[in-house]
Amino acid sequence: MPLFTLARQWPTVEKDVRQALERVFASQQFILGPEVAEFEKEIATFLGVKFAIGVSSGTDALLAALMALGVGSGDEVITTPFTFFATAGTVARLGARPVFVDISPVDFNLDPEKLPDAITPRTKAILPVHLYGQAADMDAIGSAAGAIPIVEDCAQAIGTTYKGRKVGGLGAVGCFSFFPTKNLGAFGDGGLVTTNDPKLAELLVDLRVHGMRPRYVHHTVGGNFRLDAMQAAVLRAKLPYLERWNQARRENAQRYRKLFTEAGLTETVKLPEELPDRGHTYHQYVVRVPKRDQLRAFLAERGIGTEVYYPIPLHLQKCFAGLGYGPGAFPEAEKAAAEVLALPIFPELTAPEQERVVAAIAEFFATQG
Ligand SMILES: Cc1ncc(COP(=O)(O)O)c(C=O)c1O
């Protein structure tokens, strides 16, 4: 049983995706254009934001968002050390300093209580991540941020709600990824920036094409952050299914809770916390366990795929050694990195498969004494 597979999704979307791609083949228009513009309208409606701008990846979404806020040399951007590399990598690429704040052990997201101490006159933006699909505590982060703009890293959280509103419209800019394994995945790389601010939206549109407006007049330095028409067409075909896929993930999460409870394992296996007002779309279903690496090997022997997101917190990555953080700087992130394990949760996962996962985990801990 794989951790994740798209093979089971393909029969559901095949007809729609083929039709969408045929449209692009007939148009022979491959970069931006009407397909991207239509996708942007549809996804803006889905997310409840005024502006959605298709870009080339989640990484480029973050890069463009930070560029739009003027992040550069000498600036600091506060973020979490427990995330995919791109969150802090984009800050560093702009010559700014990623300033890490430890996570809350409850939701693995940036701990708002630790935020005020990290804010300095150089703080140019705050970059929380809705990790694994669970909304960060945006009100608390917003209170601490004051007038400092917030960039939401929503790469893992498309469709997630916070107090009834979808993430991506809660800060200055939202950044999404359509990497094929994401809850809404393209057939290659793709991403999106969202905002409710018309000025930022205009700037983001220009940054996507090398800061150009009008043609061949460059008022700022941007990049090639364009989304292509084939990815937009695939995403348009898949978008109508997203809510039901997210719902299926939530139902699988409920089933895991029931199965782990029935197996009497909830003391040993810490399940994801369900928090009021903090939606979860279960991009990953991540538990905390003792003897994580042994358990992972045990499950692999039984053909059950798992993954560790993420084994090395960013403050301990070699490329960030120059930032001067050492082991022990962010104990919660380091503890999480040693304990987390992602179990299969994709929408098409069956009940018998989940039963097998839980039975295998029960067998492992029974043999551990
Ligand atoms: C939290 C987070 N941020 C950013 C990214 C970068 O997205 P992409 O792979 O589309 O560049 C990802 C996805 O891989 C991610 O999980």
mmCIF file of C-alpha atoms and ligand atoms in Angstrom:
data_model
loop_
_atom_site.group_PDB
_atom_site.id
_atom_site.type_symbol
_atom_site.label_atom_id
_atom_site.label_comp_id
_atom_site.label_asym_id
_atom_site.label_seq_id
_atom_site.Cartn_x
_atom_site.Cartn_y
_atom_site.Cartn_z
ATOM 1 C CA MET A 1 0.000 0.000 0.000
ATOM 2 C CA PRO A 2 1.646 3.216 -1.125
ATOM 3 C CA LEU A 3 1.749 6.345 1.020
ATOM 4 C CA PHE A 4 0.163 8.104 -1.940
ATOM 5 C CA THR A 5 -0.948 7.263 -5.458
ATOM 6 C CA LEU A 6 -2.640 9.207 -8.222
ATOM 7 C CA ALA A 7 -3.459 6.027 -10.152
ATOM 8 C CA ARG A 8 -6.769 5.623 -8.327
ATOM 9 C CA GLN A 9 -7.802 9.219 -9.063
ATOM 10 C CA TRP A 10 -7.211 8.930 -12.804
ATOM 11 C CA PRO A 11 -10.410 7.010 -13.724
ATOM 12 C CA THR A 12 -12.491 9.734 -12.010
ATOM 13 C CA VAL A 13 -10.921 12.640 -13.874
ATOM 14 C CA GLU A 14 -9.680 11.050 -17.093
ATOM 15 C CA LYS A 15 -12.531 12.170 -19.350
ATOM 16 C CA ASP A 16 -12.535 15.750 -18.029
ATOM 17 C CA VAL A 17 -8.761 16.078 -18.170
ATOM 18 C CA ARG A 18 -8.529 14.698 -21.707
ATOM 19 C CA GLN A 19 -11.219 17.137 -22.887
ATOM 20 C CA ALA A 20 -9.443 20.026 -21.167
ATOM 21 C CA LEU A 21 -6.119 19.125 -22.764
ATOM 22 C CA GLU A 22 -7.774 18.754 -26.178
ATOM 23 C CA ARG A 23 -8.947 22.353 -25.780
ATOM 24 C CA VAL A 24 -5.361 23.478 -25.266
ATOM 25 C CA PHE A 25 -4.080 21.374 -28.193
ATOM 26 C CA ALA A 26 -6.728 22.937 -30.455
ATOM 27 C CA SER A 27 -5.862 26.453 -29.285
ATOM 28 C CA GLN A 28 -2.085 25.961 -29.658
ATOM 29 C CA GLN A 29 -1.667 28.587 -26.948
ATOM 30 C CA PHE A 30 0.560 27.272 -24.213
ATOM 31 C CA ILE A 31 1.628 29.998 -21.796
ATOM 32 C CA LEU A 32 -0.841 32.071 -19.724
ATOM 33 C CA GLY A 33 -3.757 33.046 -22.043
ATOM 34 C CA PRO A 34 -7.490 32.374 -21.604
ATOM 35 C CA GLU A 35 -7.092 28.946 -19.988
ATOM 36 C CA VAL A 36 -5.030 30.450 -17.147
ATOM 37 C CA ALA A 37 -7.354 33.474 -16.876
ATOM 38 C CA GLU A 38 -10.421 31.215 -16.533
ATOM 39 C CA PHE A 39 -8.668 29.050 -13.975
ATOM 40 C CA GLU A 40 -7.767 32.152 -11.972
ATOM 41 C CA LYS A 41 -11.424 33.243 -11.893
ATOM 42 C CA GLU A 42 -12.643 29.804 -10.839
ATOM 43 C CA ILE A 43 -10.064 29.305 -8.104
ATOM 44 C CA ALA A 44 -10.558 32.857 -6.769
ATOM 45 C CA THR A 45 -14.253 32.024 -6.349
ATOM 46 C CA PHE A 46 -13.410 28.709 -4.684
ATOM 47 C CA LEU A 47 -11.008 30.370 -2.245
ATOM 48 C CA GLY A 48 -13.156 33.450 -1.628
ATOM 49 C CA VAL A 49 -10.406 35.900 -2.602
ATOM 50 C CA LYS A 50 -10.516 38.937 -4.886
ATOM 51 C CA PHE A 51 -7.402 38.070 -6.895
ATOM 52 C CA ALA A 52 -5.731 34.786 -7.833
ATOM 53 C CA ILE A 53 -2.632 34.766 -10.015
ATOM 54 C CA GLY A 54 -1.382 31.512 -11.501
ATOM 55 C CA VAL A 55 2.369 30.986 -11.237
ATOM 56 C CA SER A 56 4.932 28.331 -12.071
ATOM 57 C CA SER A 57 5.234 26.576 -8.678
ATOM 58 C CA GLY A 58 4.587 26.969 -4.976
ATOM 59 C CA THR A 59 8.187 28.039 -4.578
ATOM 60 C CA ASP A 60 7.748 30.793 -7.158
ATOM 61 C CA ALA A 61 4.502 31.806 -5.457
ATOM 62 C CA LEU A 62 6.467 32.427 -2.247
ATOM 63 C CA LEU A 63 9.259 34.176 -4.119
ATOM 64 C CA ALA A 64 6.841 36.466 -5.962
ATOM 65 C CA ALA A 65 4.879 37.217 -2.773
ATOM 66 C CA LEU A 66 8.022 38.206 -0.883
ATOM 67 C CA MET A 67 9.238 40.273 -3.847
ATOM 68 C CA ALA A 68 5.877 42.051 -4.000
ATOM 69 C CA LEU A 69 6.280 43.013 -0.342
ATOM 70 C CA GLY A 70 9.739 44.396 -1.106
ATOM 71 C CA VAL A 71 11.677 41.801 0.904
ATOM 72 C CA GLY A 72 15.390 42.144 0.227
ATOM 73 C CA SER A 73 18.846 42.471 1.645
ATOM 74 C CA GLY A 74 18.923 43.408 5.347
ATOM 75 C CA ASP A 75 15.319 42.379 5.951
ATOM 76 C CA GLU A 76 14.115 39.648 8.260
ATOM 77 C CA VAL A 77 11.211 37.300 7.602
ATOM 78 C CA ILE A 78 9.861 35.300 10.533
ATOM 79 C CA THR A 79 8.851 31.728 9.809
ATOM 80 C CA THR A 80 8.778 28.186 11.155
ATOM 81 C CA PRO A 81 11.769 25.838 11.098
ATOM 82 C CA PHE A 82 9.444 22.858 10.633
ATOM 83 C CA THR A 83 8.328 23.058 7.006
ATOM 84 C CA PHE A 84 9.410 22.224 3.480
ATOM 85 C CA PHE A 85 12.630 23.971 2.511
ATOM 86 C CA ALA A 86 11.025 26.407 0.046
ATOM 87 C CA THR A 87 9.371 28.398 2.836
ATOM 88 C CA ALA A 88 12.698 29.703 4.133
ATOM 89 C CA GLY A 89 14.753 29.085 0.978
ATOM 90 C CA THR A 90 12.862 31.804 -0.887
ATOM 91 C CA VAL A 91 13.551 34.291 1.923
ATOM 92 C CA ALA A 92 17.282 33.546 1.730
ATOM 93 C CA ARG A 93 17.312 33.760 -2.094
ATOM 94 C CA LEU A 94 16.165 37.373 -1.806
ATOM 95 C CA GLY A 95 19.095 38.206 0.461
ATOM 96 C CA ALA A 96 16.890 38.447 3.527
ATOM 97 C CA ARG A 97 17.331 36.528 6.763
ATOM 98 C CA PRO A 98 14.932 33.758 7.762
ATOM 99 C CA VAL A 99 14.236 34.226 11.482
ATOM 100 C CA PHE A 100 12.840 31.036 12.938
ATOM 101 C CA VAL A 101 10.284 30.743 15.722
ATOM 102 C CA ASP A 102 9.580 27.374 17.313
ATOM 103 C CA ILE A 103 6.394 25.467 16.618
ATOM 104 C CA SER A 104 3.536 24.588 18.913
ATOM 105 C CA PRO A 105 3.592 20.846 19.678
ATOM 106 C CA VAL A 106 -0.183 20.800 19.354
ATOM 107 C CA ASP A 107 -0.466 21.611 15.649
ATOM 108 C CA PHE A 108 3.165 21.709 14.377
ATOM 109 C CA ASN A 109 2.575 25.302 13.245
ATOM 110 C CA LEU A 110 4.397 28.496 14.200
ATOM 111 C CA ASP A 111 3.707 29.204 17.870
ATOM 112 C CA PRO A 112 2.092 32.667 18.111
ATOM 113 C CA GLU A 113 3.165 33.013 21.748
ATOM 114 C CA LYS A 114 6.809 32.967 20.702
ATOM 115 C CA LEU A 115 6.314 35.433 17.886
ATOM 116 C CA PRO A 116 6.572 38.797 19.729
ATOM 117 C CA ASP A 117 10.145 38.079 20.892
ATOM 118 C CA ALA A 118 11.288 37.506 17.326
ATOM 119 C CA ILE A 119 9.931 40.775 15.901
ATOM 120 C CA THR A 120 12.522 43.512 15.282
ATOM 121 C CA PRO A 121 12.484 46.791 13.320
ATOM 122 C CA ARG A 122 13.863 44.744 10.383
ATOM 123 C CA THR A 123 10.936 42.317 10.278
ATOM 124 C CA LYS A 124 9.485 42.753 6.814
ATOM 125 C CA ALA A 125 7.001 39.886 6.782
ATOM 126 C CA ILE A 126 5.710 36.964 8.807
ATOM 127 C CA LEU A 127 5.393 33.663 6.985
ATOM 128 C CA PRO A 128 3.280 31.034 8.750
ATOM 129 C CA VAL A 129 2.689 27.632 7.129
ATOM 130 C CA HIS A 130 -0.561 25.683 7.376
ATOM 131 C CA LEU A 131 1.412 22.484 7.782
ATOM 132 C CA TYR A 132 -0.049 19.134 6.690
ATOM 133 C CA GLY A 133 -3.291 20.967 5.786
ATOM 134 C CA GLN A 134 -4.175 22.294 9.264
ATOM 135 C CA ALA A 135 -4.788 26.025 9.619
ATOM 136 C CA ALA A 136 -2.272 27.929 11.722
ATOM 137 C CA ASP A 137 -3.702 30.124 14.493
ATOM 138 C CA MET A 138 -4.139 33.135 12.234
ATOM 139 C CA ASP A 139 -5.880 35.477 14.707
ATOM 140 C CA ALA A 140 -3.129 35.055 17.289
ATOM 141 C CA ILE A 141 -0.447 35.432 14.603
ATOM 142 C CA GLY A 142 -2.231 38.514 13.258
ATOM 143 C CA SER A 143 -2.413 40.122 16.722
ATOM 144 C CA ALA A 144 1.311 39.621 17.246
ATOM 145 C CA ALA A 145 2.103 40.829 13.711
ATOM 146 C CA GLY A 146 0.316 44.171 14.050
ATOM 147 C CA ALA A 147 1.026 46.095 10.841
ATOM 148 C CA ILE A 148 3.647 43.624 9.562
ATOM 149 C CA PRO A 149 2.298 41.858 6.467
ATOM 150 C CA ILE A 150 1.588 38.139 6.665
ATOM 151 C CA VAL A 151 2.330 35.757 3.803
ATOM 152 C CA GLU A 152 0.460 32.483 4.221
ATOM 153 C CA ASP A 153 2.209 29.364 2.945
ATOM 154 C CA CYS A 154 -0.880 27.409 1.909
ATOM 155 C CA ALA A 155 1.025 24.892 -0.234
ATOM 156 C CA GLN A 156 -0.392 21.981 1.770
ATOM 157 C CA ALA A 157 -3.737 23.520 2.676
ATOM 158 C CA ILE A 158 -5.922 24.256 -0.327
ATOM 159 C CA GLY A 159 -9.536 24.408 0.838
ATOM 160 C CA THR A 160 -8.634 24.484 4.546
ATOM 161 C CA THR A 161 -10.794 26.844 6.577
ATOM 162 C CA TYR A 162 -9.954 28.993 9.564
ATOM 163 C CA LYS A 163 -13.039 30.173 11.458
ATOM 164 C CA GLY A 164 -15.079 29.393 8.362
ATOM 165 C CA ARG A 165 -12.876 31.293 5.890
ATOM 166 C CA LYS A 166 -10.531 29.574 3.486
ATOM 167 C CA VAL A 167 -6.820 30.075 4.035
ATOM 168 C CA GLY A 168 -5.050 32.183 1.422
ATOM 169 C CA GLY A 169 -7.215 35.243 2.016
ATOM 170 C CA LEU A 170 -6.354 35.784 5.669
ATOM 171 C CA GLY A 171 -3.046 37.633 5.269
ATOM 172 C CA ALA A 172 -1.547 40.006 2.702
ATOM 173 C CA VAL A 173 -0.727 37.220 0.220
ATOM 174 C CA GLY A 174 -1.461 33.477 0.079
ATOM 175 C CA CYS A 175 0.819 31.009 -1.703
ATOM 176 C CA PHE A 176 -0.287 27.645 -3.071
ATOM 177 C CA SER A 177 1.422 24.719 -4.796
ATOM 178 C CA PHE A 178 -0.077 22.430 -7.429
ATOM 179 C CA PHE A 179 2.747 19.902 -7.288
ATOM 180 C CA PRO A 180 1.117 16.659 -8.499
ATOM 181 C CA THR A 181 0.903 15.107 -5.020
ATOM 182 C CA LYS A 182 -0.893 18.077 -3.489
ATOM 183 C CA ASN A 183 -4.630 17.878 -2.703
ATOM 184 C CA LEU A 184 -5.166 19.700 -6.004
ATOM 185 C CA GLY A 185 -2.344 18.574 -8.253
ATOM 186 C CA ALA A 186 -1.362 19.552 -11.776
ATOM 187 C CA PHE A 187 0.432 17.364 -14.328
ATOM 188 C CA GLY A 188 3.694 19.099 -13.561
ATOM 189 C CA ASP A 189 4.697 22.119 -11.529
ATOM 190 C CA GLY A 190 2.265 24.924 -10.844
ATOM 191 C CA GLY A 191 1.378 27.428 -8.141
ATOM 192 C CA LEU A 192 -0.839 30.352 -7.206
ATOM 193 C CA VAL A 193 -0.684 33.618 -5.322
ATOM 194 C CA THR A 194 -3.826 35.107 -3.822
ATOM 195 C CA THR A 195 -4.576 38.505 -2.373
ATOM 196 C CA ASN A 196 -7.442 40.872 -1.669
ATOM 197 C CA ASP A 197 -5.245 43.938 -2.264
ATOM 198 C CA PRO A 198 -5.592 45.351 -5.812
ATOM 199 C CA LYS A 199 -2.165 47.037 -5.726
ATOM 200 C CA LEU A 200 -0.386 43.867 -4.670
ATOM 201 C CA ALA A 201 -2.345 41.909 -7.282
ATOM 202 C CA GLU A 202 -1.226 44.252 -10.055
ATOM 203 C CA LEU A 203 2.373 44.029 -8.905
ATOM 204 C CA LEU A 204 2.229 40.225 -8.715
ATOM 205 C CA VAL A 205 0.857 40.054 -12.261
ATOM 206 C CA ASP A 206 3.832 42.136 -13.423
ATOM 207 C CA LEU A 207 6.407 40.256 -11.337
ATOM 208 C CA ARG A 208 5.241 37.050 -13.041
ATOM 209 C CA VAL A 209 6.516 38.422 -16.367
ATOM 210 C CA HIS A 210 9.812 40.039 -15.380
ATOM 211 C CA GLY A 211 8.211 43.147 -13.907
ATOM 212 C CA MET A 212 6.903 44.170 -17.312
ATOM 213 C CA ARG A 213 4.078 46.592 -18.069
ATOM 214 C CA PRO A 214 3.444 47.481 -20.855
ATOM 215 C CA ARG A 215 5.226 45.057 -23.171
ATOM 216 C CA TYR A 216 9.031 45.342 -22.999
ATOM 217 C CA VAL A 217 8.890 48.110 -20.415
ATOM 218 C CA HIS A 218 10.255 46.850 -17.091
ATOM 219 C CA HIS A 219 9.440 48.922 -13.998
ATOM 220 C CA THR A 220 10.729 46.362 -11.507
ATOM 221 C CA VAL A 221 12.806 43.184 -11.633
ATOM 222 C CA GLY A 222 10.576 40.115 -11.604
ATOM 223 C CA GLY A 223 11.010 36.635 -13.012
ATOM 224 C CA ASN A 224 9.480 34.033 -15.269
ATOM 225 C CA PHE A 225 6.811 32.815 -12.874
ATOM 226 C CA ARG A 226 4.230 31.995 -15.569
ATOM 227 C CA LEU A 227 1.716 29.176 -15.311
ATOM 228 C CA ASP A 228 1.218 27.249 -18.535
ATOM 229 C CA ALA A 229 -2.126 26.603 -20.197
ATOM 230 C CA MET A 230 -1.941 22.801 -19.970
ATOM 231 C CA GLN A 231 -1.497 22.915 -16.204
ATOM 232 C CA ALA A 232 -4.352 25.414 -15.905
ATOM 233 C CA ALA A 233 -6.597 23.179 -18.049
ATOM 234 C CA VAL A 234 -5.820 20.125 -15.884
ATOM 235 C CA LEU A 235 -6.448 22.126 -12.724
ATOM 236 C CA ARG A 236 -9.770 23.434 -14.075
ATOM 237 C CA ALA A 237 -10.835 19.859 -14.789
ATOM 238 C CA LYS A 238 -9.888 18.708 -11.297
ATOM 239 C CA LEU A 239 -11.088 21.689 -9.233
ATOM 240 C CA PRO A 240 -14.770 20.572 -9.151
ATOM 241 C CA TYR A 241 -13.645 17.389 -7.343
ATOM 242 C CA LEU A 242 -11.488 19.089 -4.721
ATOM 243 C CA GLU A 243 -14.116 19.518 -1.994
ATOM 244 C CA ARG A 244 -15.135 15.858 -2.171
ATOM 245 C CA TRP A 245 -11.486 14.737 -2.144
ATOM 246 C CA ASN A 246 -10.807 16.889 0.919
ATOM 247 C CA GLN A 247 -13.946 15.461 2.536
ATOM 248 C CA ALA A 248 -12.769 11.901 1.776
ATOM 249 C CA ARG A 249 -9.430 12.712 3.462
ATOM 250 C CA ARG A 250 -11.282 14.008 6.535
ATOM 251 C CA GLU A 251 -13.403 10.852 6.626
ATOM 252 C CA ASN A 252 -10.259 8.719 6.423
ATOM 253 C CA ALA A 253 -8.834 10.704 9.326
ATOM 254 C CA GLN A 254 -11.993 10.005 11.351
ATOM 255 C CA ARG A 255 -11.679 6.316 10.528
ATOM 256 C CA TYR A 256 -8.061 6.276 11.721
ATOM 257 C CA ARG A 257 -9.175 7.896 14.978
ATOM 258 C CA LYS A 258 -11.825 5.220 15.458
ATOM 259 C CA LEU A 259 -9.428 2.374 14.579
ATOM 260 C CA PHE A 260 -6.560 3.627 16.775
ATOM 261 C CA THR A 261 -9.006 4.151 19.654
ATOM 262 C CA GLU A 262 -10.499 0.666 19.268
ATOM 263 C CA ALA A 263 -6.973 -0.798 19.188
ATOM 264 C CA GLY A 264 -6.184 0.994 22.474
ATOM 265 C CA LEU A 265 -3.230 2.721 20.844
ATOM 266 C CA THR A 266 -3.956 6.394 21.418
ATOM 267 C CA GLU A 267 -1.540 6.670 24.361
ATOM 268 C CA THR A 268 1.348 5.391 22.238
ATOM 269 C CA VAL A 269 0.358 6.885 18.882
ATOM 270 C CA LYS A 270 -0.439 10.582 19.184
ATOM 271 C CA LEU A 271 -3.056 11.439 16.590
ATOM 272 C CA PRO A 272 -3.455 14.844 14.904
ATOM 273 C CA GLU A 273 -5.317 17.255 17.186
ATOM 274 C CA GLU A 274 -8.728 18.403 16.061
ATOM 275 C CA LEU A 275 -8.963 22.044 17.078
ATOM 276 C CA PRO A 276 -12.095 24.221 17.073
ATOM 277 C CA ASP A 277 -12.182 26.697 14.163
ATOM 278 C CA ARG A 278 -8.956 25.272 12.760
ATOM 279 C CA GLY A 279 -9.870 23.319 9.656
ATOM 280 C CA HIS A 280 -7.772 20.438 8.381
ATOM 281 C CA THR A 281 -7.680 19.018 4.866
ATOM 282 C CA TYR A 282 -5.227 16.253 5.770
ATOM 283 C CA HIS A 283 -2.726 16.762 2.992
ATOM 284 C CA GLN A 284 -0.765 14.510 5.317
ATOM 285 C CA TYR A 285 -2.013 12.426 8.231
ATOM 286 C CA VAL A 286 0.865 12.734 10.653
ATOM 287 C CA VAL A 287 1.115 10.868 13.949
ATOM 288 C CA ARG A 288 3.817 11.066 16.616
ATOM 289 C CA VAL A 289 5.290 7.802 17.772
ATOM 290 C CA PRO A 290 8.169 6.463 19.855
ATOM 291 C CA LYS A 291 10.710 4.328 17.945
ATOM 292 C CA ARG A 292 9.603 6.050 14.766
ATOM 293 C CA ASP A 293 12.348 4.760 12.478
ATOM 294 C CA GLN A 294 11.947 1.145 13.624
ATOM 295 C CA LEU A 295 8.181 1.390 13.129
ATOM 296 C CA ARG A 296 8.709 2.849 9.684
ATOM 297 C CA ALA A 297 10.989 -0.048 8.696
ATOM 298 C CA PHE A 298 8.499 -2.552 10.152
ATOM 299 C CA LEU A 299 5.675 -1.069 8.067
ATOM 300 C CA ALA A 300 7.851 -0.977 4.953
ATOM 301 C CA GLU A 301 8.513 -4.721 5.345
ATOM 302 C CA ARG A 302 4.754 -5.207 5.296
ATOM 303 C CA GLY A 303 4.373 -3.120 2.146
ATOM 304 C CA ILE A 304 2.939 -0.050 3.899
ATOM 305 C CA GLY A 305 4.342 3.248 2.643
ATOM 306 C CA THR A 306 5.059 6.050 5.115
ATOM 307 C CA GLU A 307 7.181 9.210 5.077
ATOM 308 C CA VAL A 308 8.843 11.610 7.459
ATOM 309 C CA TYR A 309 7.936 15.256 6.908
ATOM 310 C CA TYR A 310 10.486 16.562 7.865
ATOM 311 C CA PRO A 311 13.505 14.773 9.338
ATOM 312 C CA ILE A 312 15.796 17.822 9.681
ATOM 313 C CA PRO A 313 14.363 21.160 10.836
ATOM 314 C CA LEU A 314 15.476 24.046 8.673
ATOM 315 C CA HIS A 315 17.630 25.730 11.341
ATOM 316 C CA LEU A 316 19.836 22.619 11.326
ATOM 317 C CA GLN A 317 20.230 22.443 7.538
ATOM 318 C CA LYS A 318 23.793 22.838 6.318
ATOM 319 C CA CYS A 319 22.954 25.733 4.007
ATOM 320 C CA PHE A 320 21.586 27.729 6.960
ATOM 321 C CA ALA A 321 24.589 27.148 9.241
ATOM 322 C CA GLY A 322 25.516 30.793 8.704
ATOM 323 C CA LEU A 323 22.341 31.886 10.498
ATOM 324 C CA GLY A 324 23.985 30.726 13.711
ATOM 325 C CA TYR A 325 21.316 28.416 15.105
ATOM 326 C CA GLY A 326 22.439 25.157 16.678
ATOM 327 C CA PRO A 327 20.860 21.997 18.058
ATOM 328 C CA GLY A 328 18.484 22.852 20.885
ATOM 329 C CA ALA A 329 17.524 26.233 19.421
ATOM 330 C CA PHE A 330 13.975 25.064 18.644
ATOM 331 C CA PRO A 331 13.236 22.059 20.855
ATOM 332 C CA GLU A 332 9.657 21.494 19.721
ATOM 333 C CA ALA A 333 10.640 21.400 16.047
ATOM 334 C CA GLU A 334 13.539 19.063 16.820
ATOM 335 C CA LYS A 335 11.309 16.757 18.869
ATOM 336 C CA ALA A 336 8.693 16.695 16.125
ATOM 337 C CA ALA A 337 11.354 15.878 13.519
ATOM 338 C CA ALA A 338 12.308 12.811 15.564
ATOM 339 C CA GLU A 339 8.744 11.571 16.142
ATOM 340 C CA VAL A 340 6.512 12.352 13.169
ATOM 341 C CA LEU A 341 5.317 9.744 10.721
ATOM 342 C CA ALA A 342 2.911 10.301 7.818
ATOM 343 C CA LEU A 343 0.489 7.448 7.125
ATOM 344 C CA PRO A 344 -1.467 6.877 3.893
ATOM 345 C CA ILE A 345 -4.508 9.210 3.776
ATOM 346 C CA PHE A 346 -5.251 9.817 0.071
ATOM 347 C CA PRO A 347 -8.991 10.076 -0.781
ATOM 348 C CA GLU A 348 -9.298 6.672 -2.458
ATOM 349 C CA LEU A 349 -7.704 4.758 0.439
ATOM 350 C CA THR A 350 -10.095 1.987 1.540
ATOM 351 C CA ALA A 351 -11.311 1.021 5.020
ATOM 352 C CA PRO A 352 -9.643 -2.437 4.844
ATOM 353 C CA GLU A 353 -6.349 -0.726 3.958
ATOM 354 C CA GLN A 354 -6.626 1.570 6.960
ATOM 355 C CA GLU A 355 -7.419 -1.440 9.135
ATOM 356 C CA ARG A 356 -4.220 -3.076 7.852
ATOM 357 C CA VAL A 357 -2.181 0.016 8.729
ATOM 358 C CA VAL A 358 -3.526 0.152 12.277
ATOM 359 C CA ALA A 359 -3.196 -3.632 12.756
ATOM 360 C CA ALA A 360 0.440 -3.506 11.644
ATOM 361 C CA ILE A 361 1.172 -0.607 14.022
ATOM 362 C CA ALA A 362 -0.548 -2.532 16.849
ATOM 363 C CA GLU A 363 1.582 -5.577 16.032
ATOM 364 C CA PHE A 364 4.763 -3.496 16.139
ATOM 365 C CA PHE A 365 4.065 -2.004 19.554
ATOM 366 C CA ALA A 366 2.883 -5.383 20.928
ATOM 367 C CA THR A 367 6.338 -6.802 20.106
ATOM 368 C CA GLN A 368 8.101 -3.845 21.752
ATOM 369 C CA GLY A 369 6.867 -4.711 25.240
HETATM 370 C C1 LIG B 1 4.933 24.020 2.842
HETATM 371 C C2 LIG B 1 5.397 24.091 1.417
HETATM 372 N N1 LIG B 1 5.841 25.266 0.929
HETATM 373 C C3 LIG B 1 6.243 25.395 -0.343
HETATM 374 C C4 LIG B 1 6.245 24.332 -1.214
HETATM 375 C C5 LIG B 1 6.799 24.509 -2.574
HETATM 376 O O1 LIG B 1 5.921 24.183 -3.603
HETATM 377 P P1 LIG B 1 6.468 23.668 -5.017
HETATM 378 O O2 LIG B 1 6.998 22.289 -4.819
HETATM 379 O O3 LIG B 1 5.252 23.713 -5.884
HETATM 380 O O4 LIG B 1 7.513 24.620 -5.474
HETATM 381 C C6 LIG B 1 5.754 23.082 -0.767
HETATM 382 C C7 LIG B 1 5.622 21.930 -1.656
HETATM 383 O O5 LIG B 1 6.379 21.152 -2.006
HETATM 384 C C8 LIG B 1 5.361 22.962 0.590
HETATM 385 O O6 LIG B 1 4.930 21.784 1.065
#
